[in-house]
């Protein structure tokens, strides 16, 4: 019997059947608005259908121009649009049993759009345009536009629609008092505020008929002031069920909520309890969501009856064949989403196309293709960090004879360091995945082997990939060799003892990570749901409106100064969707962030800096240097002199602004074509 049998069980919806309990959650890819984007999406979704997803949900499509997130955003309002969408639905339906629904997303006051409309003219704290308050006719138009959009989706061949009623978007803005100040029949009482949601579902069902899936995404935990209470949410769920929804999906947190809901530092399946409580109240199937990224976790949720389906969005970017691999007992071959947001959400919010840090093929299915092998080559890959791992396994998969060397005793390179940072435990999964791929693709792995140029010259290799990573930078400064000075490797890798008061020099990604490592006690919120909820002030029982509670942060175990020279806000360069989480965590832990500092010297007293023209001494036990990195390329010149074909990838190529996204992509691209 398959160990994930509950997840693989079909879900009977009466008139149709989902092949598995996995729903691929909606994600805007950025391809919706690109030239050639529909063809690219067709292949992207088709591969997920082939991979065994039960129901695919498309990225959000606006029902009209005022509803889109940005001007020019994708809408479905006419037959021209139907023809574009048909390219996608036809491709998905080539796969027997595959189902695809289109998400109808009206962003309301979350639009970067001067045409934004909402229940009331209450500006969102994270968007520049105050919305226009709709009059009664305007509301009728919006409802009709939802219905027309659903009917057009049906015409385009979708098996259903998902009506986006959560995350603080248009429908949600009517439901909650904070954004609905109306006094007419669409505002005031809860009955009035939920009328819009009910009318949209009811009229969509009427127009689309019985044999059409309607998923309603219901905000079960708003995480904003004045949000809905649990009784209200249950009441809405019952009304939506009556109005004709086939399935209800869970929404957690408005976009403006100051609680992380999907980042890697959120514990796995952190919010499932909310869906499980709702299951006792409703009879339609319920979908749960947020930070579910492995078949083990997903299967346990279904087995325990906490939900009927599990929504996974980013995990389907990371591995198109997630479900198929689980079904074939190859769960250990799944490339796991590590929740970093670096190539998906961060790209969306910068107006780009999405892909995936651990899987650069995602959304590039028609562009990044492993070329058929013309000549089998003998390839040496030096360095088994992300760049070397991606390159070695891709080259071996294509049929090359690959030897992968690393001086360390394990594969993973800097990911072995990153995974020790509280909130980055998921990085282990990428190492686990690549280790399995090495085994599967037949890469010859030589650990504990520090390679010299002569070894490679004598080895008879046709090509050498240098993926030797970086060397931590040690700035020139008086006292830099003082015994109190360490670098981040001393702390994270060598586990040297660190005192109670610490100055961290350099506030890039690693400076932040080292600070996190040093402020937390024995338990970390990312691995302990109840600590996470306590530290971020979440009341999962929603006894208070919106589910917000008083945050109770564990005191820091050290006093930290996090210092940089730049004038910009400390942490300004961190990820678009995750930077605020790192900054808030450290603020909660009383870390003192100092910008515009000029380093003067280090001595027994501590770190001397000049700040706004005044000298200040940070009296600390240790100074930890996190001042960036330089490429490690000691082998390159000798190999080139010997006439060898050498390729630099990852940190060895360029250390500045290097991250694993670039390292894996560069390694994959090189090996896919060589
Ligand atoms: P590396 O990972 O440095 O690997 C190089 C490998 O080469 C090493 O294993 C080394 O042992 C081996 N090697 C070197 N010379 C030789 C030789 N002569 N012979 C044999 N082997 C050799 N990136 C992100 O994108 N997101 C993050 O959140 C993130 N967090 C991080 C947190 C920390 C604490 C750290 C330290 C890094 C983090 N990074 C993060 C950066 C990321 O880990 C690097 O960008 C990535 O590892 C670079 O990959 P690489 O393959 O180029 O080099
Ligand atoms: P980084 O982001 O480039 O930051 C280096 C820091 O050191 C900067 O704050 C810089 O700020 C300071 N610095 C640079 N040269 C210096 C010098 N000579 N003397 C003193 N200070 C100096 O590099 P990193 O933190 O080492 O991270 C390496 C890479 O790993 C990053 O590029 C990042 O992409 C990746 N990473 C990502 C994450 C993530 O969460 N996405 C986390 C960790 C690491 P000032 O010049 O202002 O002092
Ligand atoms: Fe997951 Fe990161 Fe890939 Fe996004 S980029 S899908 S968060 S692994």
PDB file of N, CA and C in Angstrom, residues 506-547:
ATOM      1  N   UNK A 506      28.218  44.290   9.009  1.00  0.00           N
ATOM      2  CA  UNK A 506      27.661  43.932   7.696  1.00  0.00           C
ATOM      3  C   UNK A 506      26.246  43.425   7.877  1.00  0.00           C
ATOM      4  N   UNK A 507      25.302  44.130   7.227  1.00  0.00           N
ATOM      5  CA  UNK A 507      23.889  43.788   7.429  1.00  0.00           C
ATOM      6  C   UNK A 507      23.243  43.309   6.136  1.00  0.00           C
ATOM      7  N   UNK A 508      23.963  42.453   5.409  1.00  0.00           N
ATOM      8  CA  UNK A 508      23.354  41.786   4.252  1.00  0.00           C
ATOM      9  C   UNK A 508      22.575  40.571   4.738  1.00  0.00           C
ATOM     10  N   UNK A 509      22.233  39.685   3.809  1.00  0.00           N
ATOM     11  CA  UNK A 509      21.463  38.495   4.169  1.00  0.00           C
ATOM     12  C   UNK A 509      22.137  37.707   5.275  1.00  0.00           C
ATOM     13  N   UNK A 510      23.460  37.585   5.186  1.00  0.00           N
ATOM     14  CA  UNK A 510      24.165  36.760   6.178  1.00  0.00           C
ATOM     15  C   UNK A 510      24.238  37.465   7.532  1.00  0.00           C
ATOM     16  N   UNK A 511      24.428  38.780   7.540  1.00  0.00           N
ATOM     17  CA  UNK A 511      24.424  39.534   8.808  1.00  0.00           C
ATOM     18  C   UNK A 511      23.102  39.335   9.535  1.00  0.00           C
ATOM     19  N   UNK A 512      22.004  39.380   8.781  1.00  0.00           N
ATOM     20  CA  UNK A 512      20.691  39.156   9.386  1.00  0.00           C
ATOM     21  C   UNK A 512      20.573  37.723   9.916  1.00  0.00           C
ATOM     22  N   UNK A 513      21.061  36.772   9.099  1.00  0.00           N
ATOM     23  CA  UNK A 513      20.954  35.365   9.513  1.00  0.00           C
ATOM     24  C   UNK A 513      21.758  35.085  10.778  1.00  0.00           C
ATOM     25  N   UNK A 514      22.959  35.648  10.830  1.00  0.00           N
ATOM     26  CA  UNK A 514      23.802  35.429  12.012  1.00  0.00           C
ATOM     27  C   UNK A 514      23.119  36.039  13.244  1.00  0.00           C
ATOM     28  N   UNK A 515      22.515  37.216  13.051  1.00  0.00           N
ATOM     29  CA  UNK A 515      21.822  37.858  14.181  1.00  0.00           C
ATOM     30  C   UNK A 515      20.665  36.969  14.656  1.00  0.00           C
ATOM     31  N   UNK A 516      19.911  36.431  13.699  1.00  0.00           N
ATOM     32  CA  UNK A 516      18.798  35.524  14.075  1.00  0.00           C
ATOM     33  C   UNK A 516      19.332  34.333  14.871  1.00  0.00           C
ATOM     34  N   UNK A 517      20.428  33.779  14.376  1.00  0.00           N
ATOM     35  CA  UNK A 517      21.021  32.604  15.016  1.00  0.00           C
ATOM     36  C   UNK A 517      21.404  32.921  16.463  1.00  0.00           C
ATOM     37  N   UNK A 518      21.861  34.165  16.672  1.00  0.00           N
ATOM     38  CA  UNK A 518      22.378  34.509  17.995  1.00  0.00           C
ATOM     39  C   UNK A 518      21.318  35.001  18.984  1.00  0.00           C
ATOM     40  N   UNK A 519      20.158  35.432  18.493  1.00  0.00           N
ATOM     41  CA  UNK A 519      19.161  35.953  19.450  1.00  0.00           C
ATOM     42  C   UNK A 519      18.195  34.893  19.956  1.00  0.00           C
ATOM     43  N   UNK A 520      18.024  33.831  19.162  1.00  0.00           N
ATOM     44  CA  UNK A 520      17.039  32.829  19.585  1.00  0.00           C
ATOM     45  C   UNK A 520      17.597  31.914  20.669  1.00  0.00           C
ATOM     46  N   UNK A 521      16.693  31.405  21.472  1.00  0.00           N
ATOM     47  CA  UNK A 521      17.087  30.450  22.512  1.00  0.00           C
ATOM     48  C   UNK A 521      17.100  29.039  21.932  1.00  0.00           C
ATOM     49  N   UNK A 522      16.791  28.060  22.761  1.00  0.00           N
ATOM     50  CA  UNK A 522      16.892  26.667  22.325  1.00  0.00           C
ATOM     51  C   UNK A 522      15.829  26.300  21.294  1.00  0.00           C
ATOM     52  N   UNK A 523      14.590  26.862  21.479  1.00  0.00           N
ATOM     53  CA  UNK A 523      13.544  26.546  20.512  1.00  0.00           C
ATOM     54  C   UNK A 523      13.431  27.699  19.524  1.00  0.00           C
ATOM     55  N   UNK A 524      13.001  27.391  18.327  1.00  0.00           N
ATOM     56  CA  UNK A 524      12.808  28.469  17.362  1.00  0.00           C
ATOM     57  C   UNK A 524      11.374  28.399  16.854  1.00  0.00           C
ATOM     58  N   UNK A 525      10.756  29.561  16.637  1.00  0.00           N
ATOM     59  CA  UNK A 525       9.339  29.583  16.243  1.00  0.00           C
ATOM     60  C   UNK A 525       9.054  28.787  14.972  1.00  0.00           C
ATOM     61  N   UNK A 526      10.030  28.708  14.070  1.00  0.00           N
ATOM     62  CA  UNK A 526       9.778  28.012  12.802  1.00  0.00           C
ATOM     63  C   UNK A 526       9.546  26.517  13.005  1.00  0.00           C
ATOM     64  N   UNK A 527       9.993  25.993  14.141  1.00  0.00           N
ATOM     65  CA  UNK A 527       9.817  24.562  14.392  1.00  0.00           C
ATOM     66  C   UNK A 527       8.802  24.302  15.492  1.00  0.00           C
ATOM     67  N   UNK A 528       8.218  25.364  16.016  1.00  0.00           N
ATOM     68  CA  UNK A 528       7.310  25.203  17.141  1.00  0.00           C
ATOM     69  C   UNK A 528       6.081  26.095  16.910  1.00  0.00           C
ATOM     70  N   UNK A 529       4.990  25.447  16.470  1.00  0.00           N
ATOM     71  CA  UNK A 529       3.798  26.218  16.090  1.00  0.00           C
ATOM     72  C   UNK A 529       3.317  27.130  17.203  1.00  0.00           C
ATOM     73  N   UNK A 530       3.280  26.595  18.438  1.00  0.00           N
ATOM     74  CA  UNK A 530       2.683  27.423  19.487  1.00  0.00           C
ATOM     75  C   UNK A 530       3.581  28.629  19.799  1.00  0.00           C
ATOM     76  N   UNK A 531       4.893  28.428  19.729  1.00  0.00           N
ATOM     77  CA  UNK A 531       5.794  29.578  19.942  1.00  0.00           C
ATOM     78  C   UNK A 531       5.633  30.598  18.807  1.00  0.00           C
ATOM     79  N   UNK A 532       5.483  30.088  17.592  1.00  0.00           N
ATOM     80  CA  UNK A 532       5.302  30.987  16.446  1.00  0.00           C
ATOM     81  C   UNK A 532       4.046  31.846  16.643  1.00  0.00           C
ATOM     82  N   UNK A 533       2.932  31.189  17.001  1.00  0.00           N
ATOM     83  CA  UNK A 533       1.662  31.917  17.163  1.00  0.00           C
ATOM     84  C   UNK A 533       1.783  32.949  18.302  1.00  0.00           C
ATOM     85  N   UNK A 534       2.476  32.558  19.368  1.00  0.00           N
ATOM     86  CA  UNK A 534       2.666  33.452  20.514  1.00  0.00           C
ATOM     87  C   UNK A 534       3.504  34.669  20.107  1.00  0.00           C
ATOM     88  N   UNK A 535       4.628  34.398  19.420  1.00  0.00           N
ATOM     89  CA  UNK A 535       5.555  35.494  19.091  1.00  0.00           C
ATOM     90  C   UNK A 535       4.964  36.456  18.066  1.00  0.00           C
ATOM     91  N   UNK A 536       4.050  35.948  17.198  1.00  0.00           N
ATOM     92  CA  UNK A 536       3.471  36.827  16.180  1.00  0.00           C
ATOM     93  C   UNK A 536       2.055  37.282  16.554  1.00  0.00           C
ATOM     94  N   UNK A 537       1.571  36.878  17.733  1.00  0.00           N
ATOM     95  CA  UNK A 537       0.272  37.350  18.192  1.00  0.00           C
ATOM     96  C   UNK A 537      -0.894  36.814  17.378  1.00  0.00           C
ATOM     97  N   UNK A 538      -0.937  35.504  17.185  1.00  0.00           N
ATOM     98  CA  UNK A 538      -2.031  34.882  16.419  1.00  0.00           C
ATOM     99  C   UNK A 538      -2.889  34.031  17.346  1.00  0.00           C
ATOM    100  N   UNK A 539      -4.208  34.239  17.233  1.00  0.00           N
ATOM    101  CA  UNK A 539      -5.161  33.447  18.008  1.00  0.00           C
ATOM    102  C   UNK A 539      -5.897  32.536  17.017  1.00  0.00           C
ATOM    103  N   UNK A 540      -5.426  31.296  16.907  1.00  0.00           N
ATOM    104  CA  UNK A 540      -5.976  30.384  15.903  1.00  0.00           C
ATOM    105  C   UNK A 540      -7.444  30.054  16.157  1.00  0.00           C
ATOM    106  N   UNK A 541      -7.904  30.279  17.359  1.00  0.00           N
ATOM    107  CA  UNK A 541      -9.314  29.995  17.659  1.00  0.00           C
ATOM    108  C   UNK A 541     -10.205  31.167  17.249  1.00  0.00           C
ATOM    109  N   UNK A 542      -9.582  32.255  16.848  1.00  0.00           N
ATOM    110  CA  UNK A 542     -10.276  33.474  16.410  1.00  0.00           C
ATOM    111  C   UNK A 542     -11.313  33.914  17.450  1.00  0.00           C
ATOM    112  N   UNK A 543     -10.918  33.891  18.722  1.00  0.00           N
ATOM    113  CA  UNK A 543     -11.826  34.372  19.763  1.00  0.00           C
ATOM    114  C   UNK A 543     -11.898  35.902  19.714  1.00  0.00           C
ATOM    115  N   UNK A 544     -10.850  36.515  19.139  1.00  0.00           N
ATOM    116  CA  UNK A 544     -10.893  37.972  18.948  1.00  0.00           C
ATOM    117  C   UNK A 544     -11.076  38.229  17.452  1.00  0.00           C
ATOM    118  N   UNK A 545     -11.644  39.399  17.108  1.00  0.00           N
ATOM    119  CA  UNK A 545     -11.877  39.724  15.700  1.00  0.00           C
ATOM    120  C   UNK A 545     -10.571  39.655  14.921  1.00  0.00           C
ATOM    121  N   UNK A 546     -10.582  38.962  13.814  1.00  0.00           N
ATOM    122  CA  UNK A 546      -9.395  38.873  12.961  1.00  0.00           C
ATOM    123  C   UNK A 546      -8.376  37.853  13.427  1.00  0.00           C
ATOM    124  N   UNK A 547      -8.556  37.307  14.632  1.00  0.00           N
ATOM    125  CA  UNK A 547      -7.613  36.293  15.131  1.00  0.00           C
ATOM    126  C   UNK A 547      -6.305  36.881  15.631  1.00  0.00           C
TER     127      UNK A 547
END
